[in-house]
Short mmCIF file of C-alpha atoms and ligand atoms in Angstrom, two decimals:
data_model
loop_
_atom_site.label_atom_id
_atom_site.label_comp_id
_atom_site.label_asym_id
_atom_site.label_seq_id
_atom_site.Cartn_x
_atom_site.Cartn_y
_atom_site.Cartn_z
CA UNK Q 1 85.90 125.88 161.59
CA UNK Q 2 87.14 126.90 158.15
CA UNK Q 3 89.51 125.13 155.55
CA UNK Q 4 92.07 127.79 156.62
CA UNK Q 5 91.91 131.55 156.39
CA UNK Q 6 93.66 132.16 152.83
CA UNK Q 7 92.66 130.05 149.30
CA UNK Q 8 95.66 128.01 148.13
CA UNK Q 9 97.15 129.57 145.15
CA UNK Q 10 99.70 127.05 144.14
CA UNK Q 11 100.05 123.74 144.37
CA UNK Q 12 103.92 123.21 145.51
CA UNK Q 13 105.26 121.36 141.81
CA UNK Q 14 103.93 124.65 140.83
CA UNK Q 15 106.54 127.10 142.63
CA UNK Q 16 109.36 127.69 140.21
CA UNK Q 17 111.75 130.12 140.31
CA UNK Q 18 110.15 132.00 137.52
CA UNK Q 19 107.83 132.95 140.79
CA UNK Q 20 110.77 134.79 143.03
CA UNK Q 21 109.79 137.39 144.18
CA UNK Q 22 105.61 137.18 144.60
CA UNK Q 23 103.62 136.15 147.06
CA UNK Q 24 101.99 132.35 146.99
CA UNK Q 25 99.55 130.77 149.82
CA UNK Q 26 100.23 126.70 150.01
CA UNK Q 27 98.84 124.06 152.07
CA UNK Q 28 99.18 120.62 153.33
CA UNK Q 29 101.08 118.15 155.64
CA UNK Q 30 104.46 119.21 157.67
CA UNK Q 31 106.82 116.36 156.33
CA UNK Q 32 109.98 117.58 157.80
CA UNK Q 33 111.20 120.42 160.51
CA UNK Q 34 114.69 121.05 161.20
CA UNK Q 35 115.47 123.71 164.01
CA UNK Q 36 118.81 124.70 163.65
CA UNK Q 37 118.57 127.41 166.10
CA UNK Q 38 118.88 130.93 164.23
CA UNK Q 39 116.99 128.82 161.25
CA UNK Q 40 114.33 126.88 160.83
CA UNK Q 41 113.68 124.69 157.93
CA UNK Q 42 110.10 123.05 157.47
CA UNK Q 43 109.22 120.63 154.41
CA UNK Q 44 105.47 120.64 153.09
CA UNK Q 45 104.19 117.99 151.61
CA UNK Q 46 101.44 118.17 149.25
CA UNK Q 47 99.74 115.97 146.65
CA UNK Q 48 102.55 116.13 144.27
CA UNK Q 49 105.53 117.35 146.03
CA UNK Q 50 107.79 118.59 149.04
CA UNK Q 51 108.71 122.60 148.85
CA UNK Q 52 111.35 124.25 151.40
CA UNK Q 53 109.82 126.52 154.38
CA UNK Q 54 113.16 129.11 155.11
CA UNK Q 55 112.81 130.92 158.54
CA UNK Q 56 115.93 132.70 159.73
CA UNK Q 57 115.40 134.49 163.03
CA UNK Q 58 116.14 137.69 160.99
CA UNK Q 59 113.97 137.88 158.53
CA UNK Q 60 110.50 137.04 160.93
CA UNK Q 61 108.98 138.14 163.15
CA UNK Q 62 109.51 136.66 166.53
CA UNK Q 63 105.81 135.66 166.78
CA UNK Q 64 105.78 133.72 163.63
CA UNK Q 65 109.53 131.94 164.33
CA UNK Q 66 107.82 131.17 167.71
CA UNK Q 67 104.87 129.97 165.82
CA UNK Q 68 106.92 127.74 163.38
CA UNK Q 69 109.27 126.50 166.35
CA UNK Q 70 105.85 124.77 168.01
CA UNK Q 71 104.56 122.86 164.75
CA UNK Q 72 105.15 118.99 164.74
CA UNK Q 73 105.45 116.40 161.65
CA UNK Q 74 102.41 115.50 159.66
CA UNK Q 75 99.97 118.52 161.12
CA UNK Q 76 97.86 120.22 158.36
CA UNK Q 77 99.07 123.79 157.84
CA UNK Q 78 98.73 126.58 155.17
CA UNK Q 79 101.55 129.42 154.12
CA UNK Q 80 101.66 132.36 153.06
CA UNK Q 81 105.04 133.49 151.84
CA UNK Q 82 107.17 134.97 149.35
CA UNK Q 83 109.19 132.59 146.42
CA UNK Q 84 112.96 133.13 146.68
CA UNK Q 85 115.23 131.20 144.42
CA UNK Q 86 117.61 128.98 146.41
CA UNK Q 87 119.82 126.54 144.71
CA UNK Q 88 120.34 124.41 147.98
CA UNK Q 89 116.82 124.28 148.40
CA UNK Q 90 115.09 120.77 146.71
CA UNK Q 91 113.90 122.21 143.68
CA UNK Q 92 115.46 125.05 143.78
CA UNK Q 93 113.14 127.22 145.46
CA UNK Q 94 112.06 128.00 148.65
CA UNK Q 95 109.70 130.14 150.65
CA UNK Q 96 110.17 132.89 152.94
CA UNK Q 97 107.17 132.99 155.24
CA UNK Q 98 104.91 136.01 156.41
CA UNK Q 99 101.69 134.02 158.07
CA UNK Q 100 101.96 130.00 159.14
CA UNK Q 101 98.35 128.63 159.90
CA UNK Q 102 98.13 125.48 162.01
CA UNK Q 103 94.96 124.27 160.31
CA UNK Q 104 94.95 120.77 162.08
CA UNK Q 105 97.52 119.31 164.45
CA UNK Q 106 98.90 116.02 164.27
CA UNK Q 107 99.12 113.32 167.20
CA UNK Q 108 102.67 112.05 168.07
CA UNK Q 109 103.92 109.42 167.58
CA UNK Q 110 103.07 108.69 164.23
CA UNK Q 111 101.95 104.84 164.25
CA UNK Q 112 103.54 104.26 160.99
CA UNK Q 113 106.77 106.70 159.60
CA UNK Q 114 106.07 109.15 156.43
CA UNK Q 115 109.87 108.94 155.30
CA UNK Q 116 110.00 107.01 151.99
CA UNK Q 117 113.39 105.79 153.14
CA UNK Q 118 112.04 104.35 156.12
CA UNK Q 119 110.79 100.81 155.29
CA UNK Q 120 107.89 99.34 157.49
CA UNK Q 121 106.22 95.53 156.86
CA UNK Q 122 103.01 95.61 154.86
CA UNK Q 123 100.62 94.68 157.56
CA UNK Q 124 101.84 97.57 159.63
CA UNK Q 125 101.46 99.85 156.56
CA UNK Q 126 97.98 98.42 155.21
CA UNK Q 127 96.72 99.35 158.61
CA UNK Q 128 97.68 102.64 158.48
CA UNK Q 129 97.35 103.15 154.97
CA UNK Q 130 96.07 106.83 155.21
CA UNK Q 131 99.99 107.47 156.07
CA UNK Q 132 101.13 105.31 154.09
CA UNK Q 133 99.66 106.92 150.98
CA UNK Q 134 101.43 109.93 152.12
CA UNK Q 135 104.66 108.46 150.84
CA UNK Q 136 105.02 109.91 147.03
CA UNK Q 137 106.41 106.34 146.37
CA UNK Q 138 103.36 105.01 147.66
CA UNK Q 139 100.68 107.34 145.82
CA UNK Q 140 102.75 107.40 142.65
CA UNK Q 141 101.13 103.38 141.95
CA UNK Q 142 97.35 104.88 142.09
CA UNK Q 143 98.29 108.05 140.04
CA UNK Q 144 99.45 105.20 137.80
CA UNK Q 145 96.68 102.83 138.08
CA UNK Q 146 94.33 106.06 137.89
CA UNK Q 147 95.87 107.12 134.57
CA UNK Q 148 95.66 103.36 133.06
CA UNK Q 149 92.10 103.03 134.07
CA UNK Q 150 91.35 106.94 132.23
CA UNK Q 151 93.11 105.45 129.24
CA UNK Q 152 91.38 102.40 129.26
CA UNK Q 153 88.34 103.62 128.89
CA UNK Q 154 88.94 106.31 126.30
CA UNK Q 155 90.42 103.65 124.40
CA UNK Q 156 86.86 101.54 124.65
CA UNK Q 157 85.07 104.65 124.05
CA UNK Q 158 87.09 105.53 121.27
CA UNK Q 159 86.25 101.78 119.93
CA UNK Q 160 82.26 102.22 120.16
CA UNK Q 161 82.41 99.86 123.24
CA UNK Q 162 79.16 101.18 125.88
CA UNK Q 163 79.66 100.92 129.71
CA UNK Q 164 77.82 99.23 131.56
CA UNK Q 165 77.19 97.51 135.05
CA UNK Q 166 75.83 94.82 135.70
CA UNK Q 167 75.03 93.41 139.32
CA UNK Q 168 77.24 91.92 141.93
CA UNK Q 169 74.87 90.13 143.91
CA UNK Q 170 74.12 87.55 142.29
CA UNK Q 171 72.19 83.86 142.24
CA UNK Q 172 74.67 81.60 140.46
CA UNK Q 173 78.40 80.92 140.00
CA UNK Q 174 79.81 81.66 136.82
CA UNK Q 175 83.77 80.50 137.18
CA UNK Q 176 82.96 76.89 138.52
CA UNK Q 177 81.17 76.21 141.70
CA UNK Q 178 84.42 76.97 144.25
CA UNK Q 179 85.14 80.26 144.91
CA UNK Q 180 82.21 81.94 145.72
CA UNK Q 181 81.19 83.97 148.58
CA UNK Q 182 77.68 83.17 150.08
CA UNK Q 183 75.75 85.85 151.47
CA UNK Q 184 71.81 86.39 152.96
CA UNK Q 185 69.58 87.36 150.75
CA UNK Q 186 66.52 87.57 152.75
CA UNK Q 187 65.42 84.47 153.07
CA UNK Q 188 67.49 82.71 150.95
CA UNK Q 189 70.85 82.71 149.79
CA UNK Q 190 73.03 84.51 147.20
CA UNK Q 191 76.90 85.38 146.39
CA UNK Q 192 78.96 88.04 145.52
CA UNK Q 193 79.96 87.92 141.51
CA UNK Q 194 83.02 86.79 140.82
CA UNK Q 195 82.56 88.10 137.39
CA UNK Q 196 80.07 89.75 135.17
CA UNK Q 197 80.50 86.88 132.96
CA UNK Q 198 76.87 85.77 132.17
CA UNK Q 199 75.57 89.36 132.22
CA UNK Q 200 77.71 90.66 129.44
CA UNK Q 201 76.96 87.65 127.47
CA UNK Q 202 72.85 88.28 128.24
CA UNK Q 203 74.01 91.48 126.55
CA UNK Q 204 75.02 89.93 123.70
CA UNK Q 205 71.78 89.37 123.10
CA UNK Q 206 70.61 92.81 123.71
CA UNK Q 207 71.90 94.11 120.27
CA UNK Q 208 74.26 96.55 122.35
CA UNK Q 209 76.88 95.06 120.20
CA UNK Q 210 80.08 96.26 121.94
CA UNK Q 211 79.98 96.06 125.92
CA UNK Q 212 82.77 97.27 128.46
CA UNK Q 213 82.38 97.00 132.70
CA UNK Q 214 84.88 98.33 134.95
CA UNK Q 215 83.83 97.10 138.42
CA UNK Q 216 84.88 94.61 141.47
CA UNK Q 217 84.98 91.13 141.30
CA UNK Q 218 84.67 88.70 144.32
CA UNK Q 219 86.77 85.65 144.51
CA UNK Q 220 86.62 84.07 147.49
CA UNK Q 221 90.45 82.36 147.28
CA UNK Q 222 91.45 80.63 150.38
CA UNK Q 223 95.21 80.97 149.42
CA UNK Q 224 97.26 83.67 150.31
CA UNK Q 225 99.53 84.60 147.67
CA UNK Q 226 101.21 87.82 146.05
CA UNK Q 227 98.76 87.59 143.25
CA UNK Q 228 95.15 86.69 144.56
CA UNK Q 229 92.83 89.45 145.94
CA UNK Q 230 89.73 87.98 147.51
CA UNK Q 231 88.09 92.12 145.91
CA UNK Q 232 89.76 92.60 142.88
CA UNK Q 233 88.63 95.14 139.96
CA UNK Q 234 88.00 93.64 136.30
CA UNK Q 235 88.00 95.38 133.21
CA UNK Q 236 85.61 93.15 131.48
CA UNK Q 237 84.76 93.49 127.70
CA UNK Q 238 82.33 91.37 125.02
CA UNK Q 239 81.93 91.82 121.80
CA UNK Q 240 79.32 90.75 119.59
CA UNK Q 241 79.72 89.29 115.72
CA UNK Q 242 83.76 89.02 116.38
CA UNK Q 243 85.70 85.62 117.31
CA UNK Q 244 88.63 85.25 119.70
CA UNK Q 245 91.62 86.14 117.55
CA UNK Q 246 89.27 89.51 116.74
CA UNK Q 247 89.03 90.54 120.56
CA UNK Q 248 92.74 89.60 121.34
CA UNK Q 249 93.71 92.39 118.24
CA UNK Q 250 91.49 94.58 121.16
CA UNK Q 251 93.27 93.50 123.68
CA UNK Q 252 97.02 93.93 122.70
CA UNK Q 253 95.60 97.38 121.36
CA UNK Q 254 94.41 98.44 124.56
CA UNK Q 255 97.55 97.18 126.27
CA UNK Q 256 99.84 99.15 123.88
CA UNK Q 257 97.52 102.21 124.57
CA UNK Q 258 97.56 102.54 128.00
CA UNK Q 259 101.23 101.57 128.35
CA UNK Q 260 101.84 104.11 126.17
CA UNK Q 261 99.52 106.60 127.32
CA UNK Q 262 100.96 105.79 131.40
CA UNK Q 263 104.83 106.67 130.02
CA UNK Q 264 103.71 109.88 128.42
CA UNK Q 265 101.35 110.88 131.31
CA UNK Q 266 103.02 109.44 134.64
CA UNK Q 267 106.41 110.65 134.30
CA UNK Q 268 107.13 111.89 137.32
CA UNK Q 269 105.36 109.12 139.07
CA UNK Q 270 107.56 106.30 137.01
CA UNK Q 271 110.43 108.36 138.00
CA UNK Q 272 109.63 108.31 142.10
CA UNK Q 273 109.40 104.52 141.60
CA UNK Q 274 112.54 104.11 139.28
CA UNK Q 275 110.13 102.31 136.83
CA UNK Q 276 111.70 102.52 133.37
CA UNK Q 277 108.28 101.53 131.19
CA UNK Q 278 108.91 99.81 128.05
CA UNK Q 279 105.50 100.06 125.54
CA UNK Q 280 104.88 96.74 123.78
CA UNK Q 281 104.70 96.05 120.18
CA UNK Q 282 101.77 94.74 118.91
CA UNK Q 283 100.97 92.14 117.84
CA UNK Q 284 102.25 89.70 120.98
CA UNK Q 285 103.20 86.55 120.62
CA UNK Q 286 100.54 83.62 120.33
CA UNK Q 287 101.98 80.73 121.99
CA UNK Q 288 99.95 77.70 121.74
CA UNK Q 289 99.20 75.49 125.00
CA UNK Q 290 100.97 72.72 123.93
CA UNK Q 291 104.21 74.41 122.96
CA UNK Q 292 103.71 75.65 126.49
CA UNK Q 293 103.64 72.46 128.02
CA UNK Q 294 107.17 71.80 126.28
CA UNK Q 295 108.40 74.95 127.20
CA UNK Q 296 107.89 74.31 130.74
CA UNK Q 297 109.11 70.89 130.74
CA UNK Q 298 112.06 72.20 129.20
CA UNK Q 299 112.72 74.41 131.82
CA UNK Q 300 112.40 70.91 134.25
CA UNK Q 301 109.42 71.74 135.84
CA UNK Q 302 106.82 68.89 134.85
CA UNK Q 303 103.41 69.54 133.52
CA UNK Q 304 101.75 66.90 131.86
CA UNK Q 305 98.99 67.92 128.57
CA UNK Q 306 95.77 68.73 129.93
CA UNK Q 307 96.79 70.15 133.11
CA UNK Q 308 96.37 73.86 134.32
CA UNK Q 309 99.14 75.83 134.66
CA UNK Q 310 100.97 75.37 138.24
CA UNK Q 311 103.02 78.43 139.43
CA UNK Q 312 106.24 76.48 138.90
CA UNK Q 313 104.74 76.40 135.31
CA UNK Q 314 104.21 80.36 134.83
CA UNK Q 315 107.50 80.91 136.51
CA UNK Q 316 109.32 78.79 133.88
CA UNK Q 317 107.42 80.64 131.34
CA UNK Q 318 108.54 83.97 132.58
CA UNK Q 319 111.59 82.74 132.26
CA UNK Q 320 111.81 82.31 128.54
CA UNK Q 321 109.72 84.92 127.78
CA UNK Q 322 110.19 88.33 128.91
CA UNK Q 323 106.97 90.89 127.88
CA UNK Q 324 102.94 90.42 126.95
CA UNK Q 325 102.53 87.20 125.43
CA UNK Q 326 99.44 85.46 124.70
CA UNK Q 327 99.09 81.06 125.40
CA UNK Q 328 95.70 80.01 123.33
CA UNK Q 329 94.54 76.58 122.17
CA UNK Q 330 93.75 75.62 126.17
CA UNK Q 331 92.55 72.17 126.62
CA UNK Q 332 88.56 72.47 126.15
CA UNK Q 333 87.65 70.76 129.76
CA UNK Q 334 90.11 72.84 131.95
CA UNK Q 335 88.24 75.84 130.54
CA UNK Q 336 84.43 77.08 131.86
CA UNK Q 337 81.39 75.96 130.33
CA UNK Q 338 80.80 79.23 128.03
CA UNK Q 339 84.36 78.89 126.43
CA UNK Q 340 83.91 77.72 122.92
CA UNK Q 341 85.23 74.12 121.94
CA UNK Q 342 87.39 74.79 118.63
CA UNK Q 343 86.17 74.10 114.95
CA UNK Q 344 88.52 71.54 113.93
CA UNK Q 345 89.40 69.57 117.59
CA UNK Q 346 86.94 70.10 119.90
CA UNK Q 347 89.14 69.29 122.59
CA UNK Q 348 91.26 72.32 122.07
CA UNK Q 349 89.21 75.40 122.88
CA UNK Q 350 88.90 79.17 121.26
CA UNK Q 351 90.20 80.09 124.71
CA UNK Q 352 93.07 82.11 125.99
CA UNK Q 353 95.23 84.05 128.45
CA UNK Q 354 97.69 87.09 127.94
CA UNK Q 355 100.55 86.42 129.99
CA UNK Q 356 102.79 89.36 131.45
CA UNK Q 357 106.19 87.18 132.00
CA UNK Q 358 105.36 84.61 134.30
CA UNK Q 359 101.88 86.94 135.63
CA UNK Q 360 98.39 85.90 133.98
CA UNK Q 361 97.03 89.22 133.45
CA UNK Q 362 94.18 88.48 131.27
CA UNK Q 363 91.52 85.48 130.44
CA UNK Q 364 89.20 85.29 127.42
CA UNK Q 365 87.98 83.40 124.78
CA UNK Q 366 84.90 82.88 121.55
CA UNK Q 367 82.35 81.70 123.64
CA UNK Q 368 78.96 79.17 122.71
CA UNK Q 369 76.20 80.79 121.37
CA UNK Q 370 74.09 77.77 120.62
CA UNK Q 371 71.95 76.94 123.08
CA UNK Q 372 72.22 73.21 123.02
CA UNK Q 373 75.82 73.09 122.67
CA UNK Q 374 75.76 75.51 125.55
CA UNK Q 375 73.42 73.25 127.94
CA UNK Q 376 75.49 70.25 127.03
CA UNK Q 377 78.81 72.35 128.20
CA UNK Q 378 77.03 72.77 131.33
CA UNK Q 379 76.05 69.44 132.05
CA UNK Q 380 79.17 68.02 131.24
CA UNK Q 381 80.93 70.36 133.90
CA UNK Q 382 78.12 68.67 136.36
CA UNK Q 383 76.37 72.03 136.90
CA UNK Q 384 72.72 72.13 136.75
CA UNK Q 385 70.98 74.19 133.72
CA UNK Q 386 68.34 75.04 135.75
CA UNK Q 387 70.25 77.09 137.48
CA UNK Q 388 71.25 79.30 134.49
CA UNK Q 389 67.76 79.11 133.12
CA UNK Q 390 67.83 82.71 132.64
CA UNK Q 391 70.95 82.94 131.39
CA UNK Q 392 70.33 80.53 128.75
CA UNK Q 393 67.40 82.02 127.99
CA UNK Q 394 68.86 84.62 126.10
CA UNK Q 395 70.67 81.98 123.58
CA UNK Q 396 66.85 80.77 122.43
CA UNK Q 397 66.01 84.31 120.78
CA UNK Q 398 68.57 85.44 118.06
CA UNK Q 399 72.07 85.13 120.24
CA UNK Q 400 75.22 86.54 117.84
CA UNK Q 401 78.36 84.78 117.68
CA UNK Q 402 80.53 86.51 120.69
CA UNK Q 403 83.17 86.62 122.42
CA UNK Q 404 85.31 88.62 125.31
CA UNK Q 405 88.08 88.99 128.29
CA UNK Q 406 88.70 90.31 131.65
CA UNK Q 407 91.30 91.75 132.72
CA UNK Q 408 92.14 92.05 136.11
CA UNK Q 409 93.16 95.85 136.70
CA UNK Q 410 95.42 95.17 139.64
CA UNK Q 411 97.96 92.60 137.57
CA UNK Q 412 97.76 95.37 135.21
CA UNK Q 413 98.82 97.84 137.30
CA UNK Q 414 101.48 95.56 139.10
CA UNK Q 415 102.86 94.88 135.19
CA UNK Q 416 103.29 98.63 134.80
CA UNK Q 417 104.71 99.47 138.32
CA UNK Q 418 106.45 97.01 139.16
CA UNK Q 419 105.11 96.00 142.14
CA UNK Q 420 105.45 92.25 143.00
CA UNK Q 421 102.62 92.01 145.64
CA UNK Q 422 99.14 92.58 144.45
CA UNK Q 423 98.30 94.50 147.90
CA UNK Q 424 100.47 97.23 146.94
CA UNK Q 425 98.14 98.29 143.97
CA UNK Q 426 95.12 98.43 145.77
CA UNK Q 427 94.24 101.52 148.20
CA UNK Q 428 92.58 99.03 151.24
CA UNK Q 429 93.40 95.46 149.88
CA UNK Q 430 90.67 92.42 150.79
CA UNK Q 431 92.69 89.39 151.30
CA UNK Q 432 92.19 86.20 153.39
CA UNK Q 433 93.23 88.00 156.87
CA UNK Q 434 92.33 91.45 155.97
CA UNK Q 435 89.13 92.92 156.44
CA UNK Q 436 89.66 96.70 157.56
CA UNK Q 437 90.19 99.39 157.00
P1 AMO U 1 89.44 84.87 135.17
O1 AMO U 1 88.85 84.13 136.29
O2 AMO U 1 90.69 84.30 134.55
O3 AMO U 1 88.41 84.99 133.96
O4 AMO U 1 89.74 86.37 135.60
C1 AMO U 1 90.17 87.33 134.67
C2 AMO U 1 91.33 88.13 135.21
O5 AMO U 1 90.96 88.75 136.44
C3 AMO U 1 92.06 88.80 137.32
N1 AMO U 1 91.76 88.04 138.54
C4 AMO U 1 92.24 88.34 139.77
N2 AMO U 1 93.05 89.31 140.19
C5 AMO U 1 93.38 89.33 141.50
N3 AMO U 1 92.92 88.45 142.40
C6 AMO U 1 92.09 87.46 142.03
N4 AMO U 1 91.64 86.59 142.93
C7 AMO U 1 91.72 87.37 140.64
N5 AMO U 1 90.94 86.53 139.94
C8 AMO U 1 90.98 86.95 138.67
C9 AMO U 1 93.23 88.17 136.58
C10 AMO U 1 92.55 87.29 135.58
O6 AMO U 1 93.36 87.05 134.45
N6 AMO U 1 84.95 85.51 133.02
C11 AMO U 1 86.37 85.35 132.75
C12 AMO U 1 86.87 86.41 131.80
C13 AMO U 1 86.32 86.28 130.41
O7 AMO U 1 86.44 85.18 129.84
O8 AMO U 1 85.78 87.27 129.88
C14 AMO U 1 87.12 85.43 134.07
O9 AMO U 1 86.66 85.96 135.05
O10 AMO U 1 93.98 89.19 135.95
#
């Protein structure tokens, strides 16, 4: 068994017409095959694009037009032709074959269609995702979320911010006590993190300063909506010696970055999914909670001070505002244990979310770094300090002032594709019901 008999020399975006004339070898999937009797047409598919297959009777042999007659949709083949400028071809160019290789052939029928124009229900395409990702439409979201998770981190790296990872399974909740999923740990029991929250605070007190994580998170939401994953990936950051207003200036940086970075980079991808990306200006707006709570009363959905926000309430925020936005100020007791109570009114914390339209992309906030203070947080959430006895060990020995936010890479990605379920941005999504492949 080999990978086929000749190395690929071009990849098919890579056949101009400035090639007419030599000889190329190209691989991958059969997308299309027309027979039109004295002419066969055959569309390959690879990773970035579809190039033209021209056989007239005529001009091969009658082995190979034989050979190209028996080949069926999606099987694995490489060519070995010569580039001819055609300006009915798509793209303009097309290829005159000498040698057609069936690598590896392709079972019919195809349990889910390959033709972007042919639309199929997301079950049906989740469980055939392999095919599914076939679709340029498709892949074009993880060439996307690819490039904004490369930018991401040269932007951290760039910033003196060290990777790290930290582990997901875990002893303790960190996000309140719901949530969580349990899991055997020999003989006792354990969870999956549903964030690296504690550990990049612990870090804090490590003197690495400047901490990033890129890794899954666990959230074990019962409801099904377009927005929850029960595996989702964070892009978690903490910063030492900085304050909340100091790590949203990262934030919105970062954002801007990688928007910017995606437009430049993806442009052929944003094109396949008619996305026409507008980069932010920094700084975003900072909308306080309880102008919020106006807002969305204004818009006559009722939310009453104090309260989370209900998805009525981020809908009527979308509403009124259109890009990034930032809502800080949250009500202290709504917020986690480690989110620092403000200065001047306790009761209003030094937390806060970044908002894309009426999607919560991003959480963060100062956090405590006194010990006491910190215990007292706990208890009054009725958790149990002895359960984060190591964790608040590392506040008793020279903790800085700190603080951080996660971002949740899949609203990120849905913010810069466009996609308005949260399945679509991941490659094999975890959800209530879904559990393979
Ligand atoms: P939070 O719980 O708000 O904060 O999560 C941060 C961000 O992660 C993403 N996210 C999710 N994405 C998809 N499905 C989910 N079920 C899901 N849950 C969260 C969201 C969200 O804004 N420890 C804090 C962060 C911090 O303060 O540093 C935390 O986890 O985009």
């Amino acid at each position: 068994m080999t990978a086929g008999k000749c190395k690929r020399t071009h990849y098919s975006k890579e056949i101009t017409k400035e090639l007419s004339g030599e000889q190329v070898t190209i691989k991958g999937w059969i997308h299309e095959i027309r027979d039109l009797g004295g002419i066969i047409f055959v569309l390959l598919r690879d990773r970035d694009g579809i190039l033209q297959i021209t056989a007239p009777s005529k001009k091969v042999s009658p082995e190979l037009f034989g050979e190209i007659r028996e080949l069926k949709k999606e099987s694995v083949i490489s060519i070995k032709g010569t580039v001819k400028e055609s300006p009915k071809a798509p793209g303009g160019v097309e290829i005159i074959p000498q040698e057609v290789e069936l690598i590896n052939e392709s079972k019919l029928p195809l349990p889910l269609d390959t033709t972007e124009k042919v639309r199929a229900e997301i079950d049906t395409r989740l469980d055939s995702r392999f095919l599914d990702l076939r679709k340029h439409n498709i892949s074009s979201i993880f060439k996307i979320k690819s490039r904004m998770l490369h930018s991401v981190r040269v932007f951290l790296e760039k910033n003196n911010f060290i990777e790290i990872n930290t582990p997901k399974l875990v002893a303790s909740a960190t996000e309140g006590g719901t949530e969580l999923f349990p899991i055997t740990y020999f003989e006792r029991e354990a969870f999956l993190g549903q964030s690296p929250q504690l550990y990049k605070q612990i870090m804090m007190a490590s003197g690495f300063d400047q901490v990033y994580e890129i890794a899954p998170i666990f959230r074990a939401e019962e409801h099904d909506t377009l927005r929850h994953l029960n595996e989702a990936i964070s892009i978690d950051l903490e910063a030492a010696f900085c304050d909340h207003e100091d790590v949203m200036q990262i934030l919105e940086q970062m954002i801007v970055t990688a928007v910017t970075d995606v437009k430049e980079h993806c442009r052929s991808e944003l094109e396949t999914i008619q996305v026409d990306l507008q980069v932010p200006t920094a700084p975003f707006s900072r909308i306080d909670y309880d102008d919020m709570v106006d807002m969305v009363n204004s818009k006559g959905v009722a939310m009453r001070h104090g309260e989370d926000m209900s998805r009525a309430a981020e809908k009527a925020m979308g509403e009124i505002n259109q890009g990034y936005y930032f809502i800080t100020g949250w009500p202290t007791d709504i917020k986690p244990f480690y989110v620092m109570p403000g200065q001047e009114n306790p009761e209003k914390s030094c937390a806060f979310d970044l908002m894309y339209r009426d999607l919560e992309i991003s959480s963060g906030a100062m956090r405590v770094h006194q010990h006491d203070l910190l215990v007292e947080r706990i208890k009054k959430q009725g958790l149990n300090p002895e359960s984060f006895k190591r964790y608040l060990a590392a506040f008793e020995y020279g903790m800085p002032p700190h603080a951080g936010w996660g971002v949740g890479a899949e609203r990120f990605t849905m913010c810069l594709t466009g996609a308005q379920n949260i399945r679509e941005t991941v490659l094999f999504p975890r959800d209530r019901r879904r559990l393979t492949p």
